Amino acid sequence: MTVTFKRSGVADVDVSIAIAKRSAVDEESAMAAGVRLTGNDLFFHLPITLLEADDNYPGELRNADVITDAAGVSWVVKHHQLLSYGTRYKALCSQSRT
């Protein structure tokens, strides 16, 4: 799995991570986040320590970052939340149309 950090004005940074979980999205969670579901949505659970690429991207996941799963499918982060005492992100993602 790869996380691509998208930041304006600088080159994209790809970080490979070996451990991540994914889960289905329930409408209640999406409503609480204020996000509209598209039908191709899911949650990724990412350990923050595995996202630390360098000093410019110290594990800071943002909306519009891209997660590419093992099958090569790209998912765009729509909403994210830091959980478990700051040890992991729960990211609501939509399948990329590109």
PDB file of N, CA and C in Angstrom:
ATOM      1  N   MET A   1       0.841  -1.164   0.000  1.00  0.00           N
ATOM      2  CA  MET A   1       0.000   0.000   0.000  1.00  0.00           C
ATOM      3  C   MET A   1       0.891   1.233   0.000  1.00  0.00           C
ATOM      4  N   THR A   2       0.465   2.257  -0.708  1.00  0.00           N
ATOM      5  CA  THR A   2       1.239   3.493  -0.787  1.00  0.00           C
ATOM      6  C   THR A   2       0.349   4.681  -0.452  1.00  0.00           C
ATOM      7  N   VAL A   3       0.899   5.620   0.300  1.00  0.00           N
ATOM      8  CA  VAL A   3       0.223   6.888   0.559  1.00  0.00           C
ATOM      9  C   VAL A   3       1.007   7.960  -0.179  1.00  0.00           C
ATOM     10  N   THR A   4       0.301   8.739  -1.009  1.00  0.00           N
ATOM     11  CA  THR A   4       0.930   9.838  -1.743  1.00  0.00           C
ATOM     12  C   THR A   4       0.491  11.142  -1.099  1.00  0.00           C
ATOM     13  N   PHE A   5       1.459  11.862  -0.537  1.00  0.00           N
ATOM     14  CA  PHE A   5       1.185  13.165   0.058  1.00  0.00           C
ATOM     15  C   PHE A   5       1.153  14.193  -1.063  1.00  0.00           C
ATOM     16  N   LYS A   6       0.016  14.880  -1.221  1.00  0.00           N
ATOM     17  CA  LYS A   6      -0.172  15.903  -2.255  1.00  0.00           C
ATOM     18  C   LYS A   6      -0.116  17.268  -1.585  1.00  0.00           C
ATOM     19  N   ARG A   7       0.911  18.035  -1.891  1.00  0.00           N
ATOM     20  CA  ARG A   7       1.048  19.385  -1.331  1.00  0.00           C
ATOM     21  C   ARG A   7       1.326  20.361  -2.465  1.00  0.00           C
ATOM     22  N   SER A   8       0.689  21.506  -2.432  1.00  0.00           N
ATOM     23  CA  SER A   8       0.908  22.480  -3.504  1.00  0.00           C
ATOM     24  C   SER A   8       2.308  23.085  -3.390  1.00  0.00           C
ATOM     25  N   GLY A   9       2.918  23.287  -4.523  1.00  0.00           N
ATOM     26  CA  GLY A   9       4.227  23.923  -4.556  1.00  0.00           C
ATOM     27  C   GLY A   9       5.414  23.004  -4.369  1.00  0.00           C
ATOM     28  N   VAL A  10       5.186  21.734  -4.044  1.00  0.00           N
ATOM     29  CA  VAL A  10       6.283  20.781  -3.876  1.00  0.00           C
ATOM     30  C   VAL A  10       5.918  19.467  -4.565  1.00  0.00           C
ATOM     31  N   ALA A  11       6.926  18.657  -4.841  1.00  0.00           N
ATOM     32  CA  ALA A  11       6.693  17.364  -5.484  1.00  0.00           C
ATOM     33  C   ALA A  11       5.941  16.427  -4.540  1.00  0.00           C
ATOM     34  N   ASP A  12       5.123  15.565  -5.139  1.00  0.00           N
ATOM     35  CA  ASP A  12       4.421  14.550  -4.346  1.00  0.00           C
ATOM     36  C   ASP A  12       5.443  13.639  -3.677  1.00  0.00           C
ATOM     37  N   VAL A  13       5.091  13.148  -2.500  1.00  0.00           N
ATOM     38  CA  VAL A  13       5.943  12.212  -1.776  1.00  0.00           C
ATOM     39  C   VAL A  13       5.162  10.924  -1.561  1.00  0.00           C
ATOM     40  N   ASP A  14       5.732   9.794  -2.003  1.00  0.00           N
ATOM     41  CA  ASP A  14       5.114   8.483  -1.817  1.00  0.00           C
ATOM     42  C   ASP A  14       5.751   7.779  -0.630  1.00  0.00           C
ATOM     43  N   VAL A  15       4.909   7.199   0.217  1.00  0.00           N
ATOM     44  CA  VAL A  15       5.373   6.437   1.364  1.00  0.00           C
ATOM     45  C   VAL A  15       4.695   5.066   1.321  1.00  0.00           C
ATOM     46  N   SER A  16       5.497   4.020   1.279  1.00  0.00           N
ATOM     47  CA  SER A  16       4.951   2.658   1.301  1.00  0.00           C
ATOM     48  C   SER A  16       4.714   2.239   2.740  1.00  0.00           C
ATOM     49  N   ILE A  17       3.565   1.638   2.980  1.00  0.00           N
ATOM     50  CA  ILE A  17       3.273   1.127   4.314  1.00  0.00           C
ATOM     51  C   ILE A  17       2.831  -0.325   4.188  1.00  0.00           C
ATOM     52  N   ALA A  18       3.281  -1.137   5.109  1.00  0.00           N
ATOM     53  CA  ALA A  18       3.006  -2.567   5.053  1.00  0.00           C
ATOM     54  C   ALA A  18       1.772  -2.951   5.859  1.00  0.00           C
ATOM     55  N   ILE A  19       1.428  -2.146   6.846  1.00  0.00           N
ATOM     56  CA  ILE A  19       0.329  -2.507   7.744  1.00  0.00           C
ATOM     57  C   ILE A  19      -0.730  -1.410   7.701  1.00  0.00           C
ATOM     58  N   ALA A  20      -1.911  -1.779   7.255  1.00  0.00           N
ATOM     59  CA  ALA A  20      -3.059  -0.877   7.265  1.00  0.00           C
ATOM     60  C   ALA A  20      -4.306  -1.738   7.225  1.00  0.00           C
ATOM     61  N   LYS A  21      -5.373  -1.198   7.741  1.00  0.00           N
ATOM     62  CA  LYS A  21      -6.646  -1.910   7.712  1.00  0.00           C
ATOM     63  C   LYS A  21      -7.646  -1.068   6.941  1.00  0.00           C
ATOM     64  N   ARG A  22      -8.641  -1.739   6.396  1.00  0.00           N
ATOM     65  CA  ARG A  22      -9.715  -1.017   5.732  1.00  0.00           C
ATOM     66  C   ARG A  22     -11.032  -1.586   6.206  1.00  0.00           C
ATOM     67  N   SER A  23     -12.053  -0.735   6.198  1.00  0.00           N
ATOM     68  CA  SER A  23     -13.370  -1.169   6.660  1.00  0.00           C
ATOM     69  C   SER A  23     -14.444  -0.428   5.880  1.00  0.00           C
ATOM     70  N   ALA A  24     -15.628  -1.001   5.891  1.00  0.00           N
ATOM     71  CA  ALA A  24     -16.766  -0.382   5.220  1.00  0.00           C
ATOM     72  C   ALA A  24     -17.159   0.906   5.941  1.00  0.00           C
ATOM     73  N   VAL A  25     -17.842   1.760   5.212  1.00  0.00           N
ATOM     74  CA  VAL A  25     -18.306   3.034   5.764  1.00  0.00           C
ATOM     75  C   VAL A  25     -19.794   2.919   6.064  1.00  0.00           C
ATOM     76  N   ASP A  26     -20.164   3.331   7.252  1.00  0.00           N
ATOM     77  CA  ASP A  26     -21.579   3.385   7.572  1.00  0.00           C
ATOM     78  C   ASP A  26     -22.047   4.826   7.445  1.00  0.00           C
ATOM     79  N   GLU A  27     -23.290   5.005   7.093  1.00  0.00           N
ATOM     80  CA  GLU A  27     -23.835   6.330   6.834  1.00  0.00           C
ATOM     81  C   GLU A  27     -23.760   7.234   8.058  1.00  0.00           C
ATOM     82  N   GLU A  28     -23.905   6.664   9.247  1.00  0.00           N
ATOM     83  CA  GLU A  28     -23.842   7.455  10.482  1.00  0.00           C
ATOM     84  C   GLU A  28     -22.462   8.103  10.649  1.00  0.00           C
ATOM     85  N   SER A  29     -21.399   7.350  10.371  1.00  0.00           N
ATOM     86  CA  SER A  29     -20.041   7.903  10.464  1.00  0.00           C
ATOM     87  C   SER A  29     -19.830   9.004   9.445  1.00  0.00           C
ATOM     88  N   ALA A  30     -20.324   8.814   8.239  1.00  0.00           N
ATOM     89  CA  ALA A  30     -20.175   9.826   7.193  1.00  0.00           C
ATOM     90  C   ALA A  30     -20.937  11.095   7.556  1.00  0.00           C
ATOM     91  N   MET A  31     -22.154  10.942   8.073  1.00  0.00           N
ATOM     92  CA  MET A  31     -22.936  12.110   8.470  1.00  0.00           C
ATOM     93  C   MET A  31     -22.245  12.865   9.596  1.00  0.00           C
ATOM     94  N   ALA A  32     -21.672  12.146  10.549  1.00  0.00           N
ATOM     95  CA  ALA A  32     -20.968  12.785  11.657  1.00  0.00           C
ATOM     96  C   ALA A  32     -19.774  13.579  11.152  1.00  0.00           C
ATOM     97  N   ALA A  33     -19.145  13.097  10.080  1.00  0.00           N
ATOM     98  CA  ALA A  33     -17.995  13.798   9.497  1.00  0.00           C
ATOM     99  C   ALA A  33     -18.435  14.904   8.550  1.00  0.00           C
ATOM    100  N   GLY A  34     -19.723  14.962   8.236  1.00  0.00           N
ATOM    101  CA  GLY A  34     -20.224  15.975   7.314  1.00  0.00           C
ATOM    102  C   GLY A  34     -19.824  15.699   5.873  1.00  0.00           C
ATOM    103  N   VAL A  35     -19.679  14.422   5.516  1.00  0.00           N
ATOM    104  CA  VAL A  35     -19.235  14.034   4.188  1.00  0.00           C
ATOM    105  C   VAL A  35     -20.335  13.257   3.491  1.00  0.00           C
ATOM    106  N   ARG A  36     -20.541  13.558   2.218  1.00  0.00           N
ATOM    107  CA  ARG A  36     -21.531  12.834   1.426  1.00  0.00           C
ATOM    108  C   ARG A  36     -20.902  11.584   0.830  1.00  0.00           C
ATOM    109  N   LEU A  37     -21.569  10.455   0.966  1.00  0.00           N
ATOM    110  CA  LEU A  37     -21.050   9.201   0.431  1.00  0.00           C
ATOM    111  C   LEU A  37     -21.330   9.108  -1.064  1.00  0.00           C
ATOM    112  N   THR A  38     -20.405   8.468  -1.779  1.00  0.00           N
ATOM    113  CA  THR A  38     -20.548   8.326  -3.227  1.00  0.00           C
ATOM    114  C   THR A  38     -20.892   6.902  -3.631  1.00  0.00           C
ATOM    115  N   GLY A  39     -20.829   5.957  -2.727  1.00  0.00           N
ATOM    116  CA  GLY A  39     -21.073   4.564  -3.057  1.00  0.00           C
ATOM    117  C   GLY A  39     -19.793   3.771  -3.205  1.00  0.00           C
ATOM    118  N   ASN A  40     -18.693   4.447  -3.480  1.00  0.00           N
ATOM    119  CA  ASN A  40     -17.375   3.811  -3.580  1.00  0.00           C
ATOM    120  C   ASN A  40     -16.467   4.360  -2.485  1.00  0.00           C
ATOM    121  N   ASP A  41     -16.939   4.295  -1.256  1.00  0.00           N
ATOM    122  CA  ASP A  41     -16.208   4.844  -0.121  1.00  0.00           C
ATOM    123  C   ASP A  41     -15.815   3.733   0.841  1.00  0.00           C
ATOM    124  N   LEU A  42     -14.716   3.959   1.544  1.00  0.00           N
ATOM    125  CA  LEU A  42     -14.328   3.069   2.635  1.00  0.00           C
ATOM    126  C   LEU A  42     -13.388   3.805   3.571  1.00  0.00           C
ATOM    127  N   PHE A  43     -13.190   3.201   4.741  1.00  0.00           N
ATOM    128  CA  PHE A  43     -12.246   3.741   5.710  1.00  0.00           C
ATOM    129  C   PHE A  43     -10.923   3.001   5.593  1.00  0.00           C
ATOM    130  N   PHE A  44      -9.830   3.735   5.709  1.00  0.00           N
ATOM    131  CA  PHE A  44      -8.508   3.150   5.903  1.00  0.00           C
ATOM    132  C   PHE A  44      -8.051   3.538   7.294  1.00  0.00           C
ATOM    133  N   HIS A  45      -7.429   2.608   7.994  1.00  0.00           N
ATOM    134  CA  HIS A  45      -6.868   2.849   9.319  1.00  0.00           C
ATOM    135  C   HIS A  45      -5.352   2.737   9.170  1.00  0.00           C
ATOM    136  N   LEU A  46      -4.654   3.856   9.331  1.00  0.00           N
ATOM    137  CA  LEU A  46      -3.226   3.934   9.038  1.00  0.00           C
ATOM    138  C   LEU A  46      -2.423   4.305  10.277  1.00  0.00           C
ATOM    139  N   PRO A  47      -1.462   3.485  10.677  1.00  0.00           N
ATOM    140  CA  PRO A  47      -0.594   3.838  11.814  1.00  0.00           C
ATOM    141  C   PRO A  47       0.240   5.072  11.470  1.00  0.00           C
ATOM    142  N   ILE A  48       0.209   6.072  12.305  1.00  0.00           N
ATOM    143  CA  ILE A  48       0.896   7.324  12.006  1.00  0.00           C
ATOM    144  C   ILE A  48       2.419   7.134  11.901  1.00  0.00           C
ATOM    145  N   THR A  49       2.986   6.223  12.671  1.00  0.00           N
ATOM    146  CA  THR A  49       4.443   6.045  12.624  1.00  0.00           C
ATOM    147  C   THR A  49       4.909   5.559  11.257  1.00  0.00           C
ATOM    148  N   LEU A  50       4.061   4.840  10.523  1.00  0.00           N
ATOM    149  CA  LEU A  50       4.452   4.353   9.200  1.00  0.00           C
ATOM    150  C   LEU A  50       4.307   5.410   8.118  1.00  0.00           C
ATOM    151  N   LEU A  51       3.689   6.526   8.438  1.00  0.00           N
ATOM    152  CA  LEU A  51       3.512   7.601   7.460  1.00  0.00           C
ATOM    153  C   LEU A  51       4.633   8.637   7.499  1.00  0.00           C
ATOM    154  N   GLU A  52       5.553   8.519   8.420  1.00  0.00           N
ATOM    155  CA  GLU A  52       6.598   9.526   8.576  1.00  0.00           C
ATOM    156  C   GLU A  52       7.653   9.367   7.495  1.00  0.00           C
ATOM    157  N   ALA A  53       7.534  10.167   6.445  1.00  0.00           N
ATOM    158  CA  ALA A  53       8.422  10.066   5.282  1.00  0.00           C
ATOM    159  C   ALA A  53       9.719  10.853   5.484  1.00  0.00           C
ATOM    160  N   ASP A  54       9.601  12.093   5.880  1.00  0.00           N
ATOM    161  CA  ASP A  54      10.766  12.946   6.105  1.00  0.00           C
ATOM    162  C   ASP A  54      10.318  14.161   6.906  1.00  0.00           C
ATOM    163  N   ASP A  55      11.183  15.145   7.064  1.00  0.00           N
ATOM    164  CA  ASP A  55      10.853  16.314   7.877  1.00  0.00           C
ATOM    165  C   ASP A  55       9.692  17.128   7.307  1.00  0.00           C
ATOM    166  N   ASN A  56       9.471  17.055   5.966  1.00  0.00           N
ATOM    167  CA  ASN A  56       8.387  17.823   5.353  1.00  0.00           C
ATOM    168  C   ASN A  56       7.025  17.188   5.567  1.00  0.00           C
ATOM    169  N   TYR A  57       6.993  15.889   5.779  1.00  0.00           N
ATOM    170  CA  TYR A  57       5.736  15.166   5.925  1.00  0.00           C
ATOM    171  C   TYR A  57       5.792  14.235   7.122  1.00  0.00           C
ATOM    172  N   PRO A  58       5.834  14.779   8.315  1.00  0.00           N
ATOM    173  CA  PRO A  58       5.963  13.921   9.507  1.00  0.00           C
ATOM    174  C   PRO A  58       4.646  13.250   9.897  1.00  0.00           C
ATOM    175  N   GLY A  59       4.139  12.385   8.997  1.00  0.00           N
ATOM    176  CA  GLY A  59       2.932  11.640   9.315  1.00  0.00           C
ATOM    177  C   GLY A  59       1.656  12.431   9.240  1.00  0.00           C
ATOM    178  N   GLU A  60       1.677  13.580   8.575  1.00  0.00           N
ATOM    179  CA  GLU A  60       0.501  14.440   8.535  1.00  0.00           C
ATOM    180  C   GLU A  60      -0.369  14.121   7.320  1.00  0.00           C
ATOM    181  N   LEU A  61      -1.404  13.349   7.515  1.00  0.00           N
ATOM    182  CA  LEU A  61      -2.346  13.023   6.460  1.00  0.00           C
ATOM    183  C   LEU A  61      -3.280  14.206   6.262  1.00  0.00           C
ATOM    184  N   ARG A  62      -3.605  14.512   5.007  1.00  0.00           N
ATOM    185  CA  ARG A  62      -4.511  15.618   4.700  1.00  0.00           C
ATOM    186  C   ARG A  62      -5.544  15.166   3.675  1.00  0.00           C
ATOM    187  N   ASN A  63      -6.648  15.921   3.614  1.00  0.00           N
ATOM    188  CA  ASN A  63      -7.626  15.669   2.567  1.00  0.00           C
ATOM    189  C   ASN A  63      -6.948  15.865   1.217  1.00  0.00           C
ATOM    190  N   ALA A  64      -7.327  15.060   0.230  1.00  0.00           N
ATOM    191  CA  ALA A  64      -6.785  15.043  -1.143  1.00  0.00           C
ATOM    192  C   ALA A  64      -5.515  14.208  -1.273  1.00  0.00           C
ATOM    193  N   ASP A  65      -4.938  13.723  -0.163  1.00  0.00           N
ATOM    194  CA  ASP A  65      -3.849  12.760  -0.282  1.00  0.00           C
ATOM    195  C   ASP A  65      -4.448  11.494  -0.904  1.00  0.00           C
ATOM    196  N   VAL A  66      -3.601  10.657  -1.492  1.00  0.00           N
ATOM    197  CA  VAL A  66      -4.079   9.477  -2.211  1.00  0.00           C
ATOM    198  C   VAL A  66      -3.489   8.216  -1.591  1.00  0.00           C
ATOM    199  N   ILE A  67      -4.350   7.235  -1.351  1.00  0.00           N
ATOM    200  CA  ILE A  67      -3.931   5.930  -0.861  1.00  0.00           C
ATOM    201  C   ILE A  67      -4.124   4.940  -2.004  1.00  0.00           C
ATOM    202  N   THR A  68      -3.073   4.222  -2.356  1.00  0.00           N
ATOM    203  CA  THR A  68      -3.159   3.206  -3.402  1.00  0.00           C
ATOM    204  C   THR A  68      -3.021   1.847  -2.733  1.00  0.00           C
ATOM    205  N   ASP A  69      -4.054   1.011  -2.894  1.00  0.00           N
ATOM    206  CA  ASP A  69      -4.048  -0.278  -2.213  1.00  0.00           C
ATOM    207  C   ASP A  69      -3.221  -1.313  -2.977  1.00  0.00           C
ATOM    208  N   ALA A  70      -3.128  -2.505  -2.435  1.00  0.00           N
ATOM    209  CA  ALA A  70      -2.293  -3.557  -3.013  1.00  0.00           C
ATOM    210  C   ALA A  70      -2.755  -3.963  -4.408  1.00  0.00           C
ATOM    211  N   ALA A  71      -4.031  -3.748  -4.732  1.00  0.00           N
ATOM    212  CA  ALA A  71      -4.557  -4.089  -6.049  1.00  0.00           C
ATOM    213  C   ALA A  71      -4.327  -2.976  -7.063  1.00  0.00           C
ATOM    214  N   GLY A  72      -3.714  -1.865  -6.616  1.00  0.00           N
ATOM    215  CA  GLY A  72      -3.449  -0.747  -7.512  1.00  0.00           C
ATOM    216  C   GLY A  72      -4.588   0.245  -7.641  1.00  0.00           C
ATOM    217  N   VAL A  73      -5.612   0.108  -6.804  1.00  0.00           N
ATOM    218  CA  VAL A  73      -6.749   1.023  -6.828  1.00  0.00           C
ATOM    219  C   VAL A  73      -6.413   2.243  -5.982  1.00  0.00           C
ATOM    220  N   SER A  74      -6.675   3.431  -6.547  1.00  0.00           N
ATOM    221  CA  SER A  74      -6.388   4.678  -5.833  1.00  0.00           C
ATOM    222  C   SER A  74      -7.629   5.182  -5.115  1.00  0.00           C
ATOM    223  N   TRP A  75      -7.413   5.658  -3.891  1.00  0.00           N
ATOM    224  CA  TRP A  75      -8.467   6.185  -3.032  1.00  0.00           C
ATOM    225  C   TRP A  75      -8.065   7.575  -2.571  1.00  0.00           C
ATOM    226  N   VAL A  76      -8.940   8.555  -2.712  1.00  0.00           N
ATOM    227  CA  VAL A  76      -8.664   9.938  -2.325  1.00  0.00           C
ATOM    228  C   VAL A  76      -9.233  10.189  -0.932  1.00  0.00           C
ATOM    229  N   VAL A  77      -8.421  10.748  -0.061  1.00  0.00           N
ATOM    230  CA  VAL A  77      -8.855  11.065   1.307  1.00  0.00           C
ATOM    231  C   VAL A  77      -9.846  12.234   1.267  1.00  0.00           C
ATOM    232  N   LYS A  78     -11.063  11.995   1.782  1.00  0.00           N
ATOM    233  CA  LYS A  78     -12.102  13.030   1.852  1.00  0.00           C
ATOM    234  C   LYS A  78     -12.184  13.642   3.240  1.00  0.00           C
ATOM    235  N   HIS A  79     -11.903  12.827   4.233  1.00  0.00           N
ATOM    236  CA  HIS A  79     -11.980  13.276   5.627  1.00  0.00           C
ATOM    237  C   HIS A  79     -11.080  12.363   6.435  1.00  0.00           C
ATOM    238  N   HIS A  80     -10.422  12.918   7.430  1.00  0.00           N
ATOM    239  CA  HIS A  80      -9.561  12.079   8.267  1.00  0.00           C
ATOM    240  C   HIS A  80      -9.663  12.527   9.718  1.00  0.00           C
ATOM    241  N   GLN A  81      -9.332  11.597  10.582  1.00  0.00           N
ATOM    242  CA  GLN A  81      -9.438  11.838  12.016  1.00  0.00           C
ATOM    243  C   GLN A  81      -8.285  11.112  12.700  1.00  0.00           C
ATOM    244  N   LEU A  82      -7.630  11.778  13.609  1.00  0.00           N
ATOM    245  CA  LEU A  82      -6.553  11.173  14.379  1.00  0.00           C
ATOM    246  C   LEU A  82      -7.161  10.492  15.600  1.00  0.00           C
ATOM    247  N   LEU A  83      -6.880   9.196  15.752  1.00  0.00           N
ATOM    248  CA  LEU A  83      -7.486   8.403  16.826  1.00  0.00           C
ATOM    249  C   LEU A  83      -6.426   7.692  17.657  1.00  0.00           C
ATOM    250  N   SER A  84      -6.886   6.959  18.645  1.00  0.00           N
ATOM    251  CA  SER A  84      -6.033   6.108  19.492  1.00  0.00           C
ATOM    252  C   SER A  84      -4.864   6.881  20.092  1.00  0.00           C
ATOM    253  N   TYR A  85      -5.182   7.990  20.727  1.00  0.00           N
ATOM    254  CA  TYR A  85      -4.166   8.826  21.384  1.00  0.00           C
ATOM    255  C   TYR A  85      -3.104   9.287  20.400  1.00  0.00           C
ATOM    256  N   GLY A  86      -3.514   9.605  19.178  1.00  0.00           N
ATOM    257  CA  GLY A  86      -2.586  10.126  18.178  1.00  0.00           C
ATOM    258  C   GLY A  86      -1.705   9.083  17.523  1.00  0.00           C
ATOM    259  N   THR A  87      -2.122   7.816  17.546  1.00  0.00           N
ATOM    260  CA  THR A  87      -1.278   6.771  16.971  1.00  0.00           C
ATOM    261  C   THR A  87      -1.729   6.296  15.596  1.00  0.00           C
ATOM    262  N   ARG A  88      -2.981   6.623  15.192  1.00  0.00           N
ATOM    263  CA  ARG A  88      -3.426   6.191  13.872  1.00  0.00           C
ATOM    264  C   ARG A  88      -4.461   7.154  13.311  1.00  0.00           C
ATOM    265  N   TYR A  89      -4.510   7.179  11.979  1.00  0.00           N
ATOM    266  CA  TYR A  89      -5.530   7.938  11.279  1.00  0.00           C
ATOM    267  C   TYR A  89      -6.645   7.011  10.844  1.00  0.00           C
ATOM    268  N   LYS A  90      -7.865   7.505  10.921  1.00  0.00           N
ATOM    269  CA  LYS A  90      -9.016   6.866  10.300  1.00  0.00           C
ATOM    270  C   LYS A  90      -9.400   7.803   9.157  1.00  0.00           C
ATOM    271  N   ALA A  91      -9.201   7.321   7.929  1.00  0.00           N
ATOM    272  CA  ALA A  91      -9.407   8.169   6.760  1.00  0.00           C
ATOM    273  C   ALA A  91     -10.582   7.671   5.940  1.00  0.00           C
ATOM    274  N   LEU A  92     -11.555   8.545   5.715  1.00  0.00           N
ATOM    275  CA  LEU A  92     -12.672   8.240   4.834  1.00  0.00           C
ATOM    276  C   LEU A  92     -12.223   8.569   3.420  1.00  0.00           C
ATOM    277  N   CYS A  93     -12.285   7.584   2.533  1.00  0.00           N
ATOM    278  CA  CYS A  93     -11.748   7.739   1.186  1.00  0.00           C
ATOM    279  C   CYS A  93     -12.760   7.346   0.133  1.00  0.00           C
ATOM    280  N   SER A  94     -12.658   7.987  -1.036  1.00  0.00           N
ATOM    281  CA  SER A  94     -13.473   7.630  -2.193  1.00  0.00           C
ATOM    282  C   SER A  94     -12.571   7.104  -3.279  1.00  0.00           C
ATOM    283  N   GLN A  95     -13.064   6.132  -4.013  1.00  0.00           N
ATOM    284  CA  GLN A  95     -12.271   5.578  -5.107  1.00  0.00           C
ATOM    285  C   GLN A  95     -12.041   6.654  -6.149  1.00  0.00           C
ATOM    286  N   SER A  96     -10.790   6.766  -6.590  1.00  0.00           N
ATOM    287  CA  SER A  96     -10.410   7.769  -7.567  1.00  0.00           C
ATOM    288  C   SER A  96     -10.989   7.416  -8.928  1.00  0.00           C
ATOM    289  N   ARG A  97     -11.376   8.405  -9.666  1.00  0.00           N
ATOM    290  CA  ARG A  97     -11.943   8.197 -10.995  1.00  0.00           C
ATOM    291  C   ARG A  97     -10.902   8.356 -12.100  1.00  0.00           C
ATOM    292  N   THR A  98      -9.647   8.601 -11.732  1.00  0.00           N
ATOM    293  CA  THR A  98      -8.611   8.829 -12.747  1.00  0.00           C
ATOM    294  C   THR A  98      -7.987   7.540 -13.209  1.00  0.00           C
TER     295      THR A  98
END
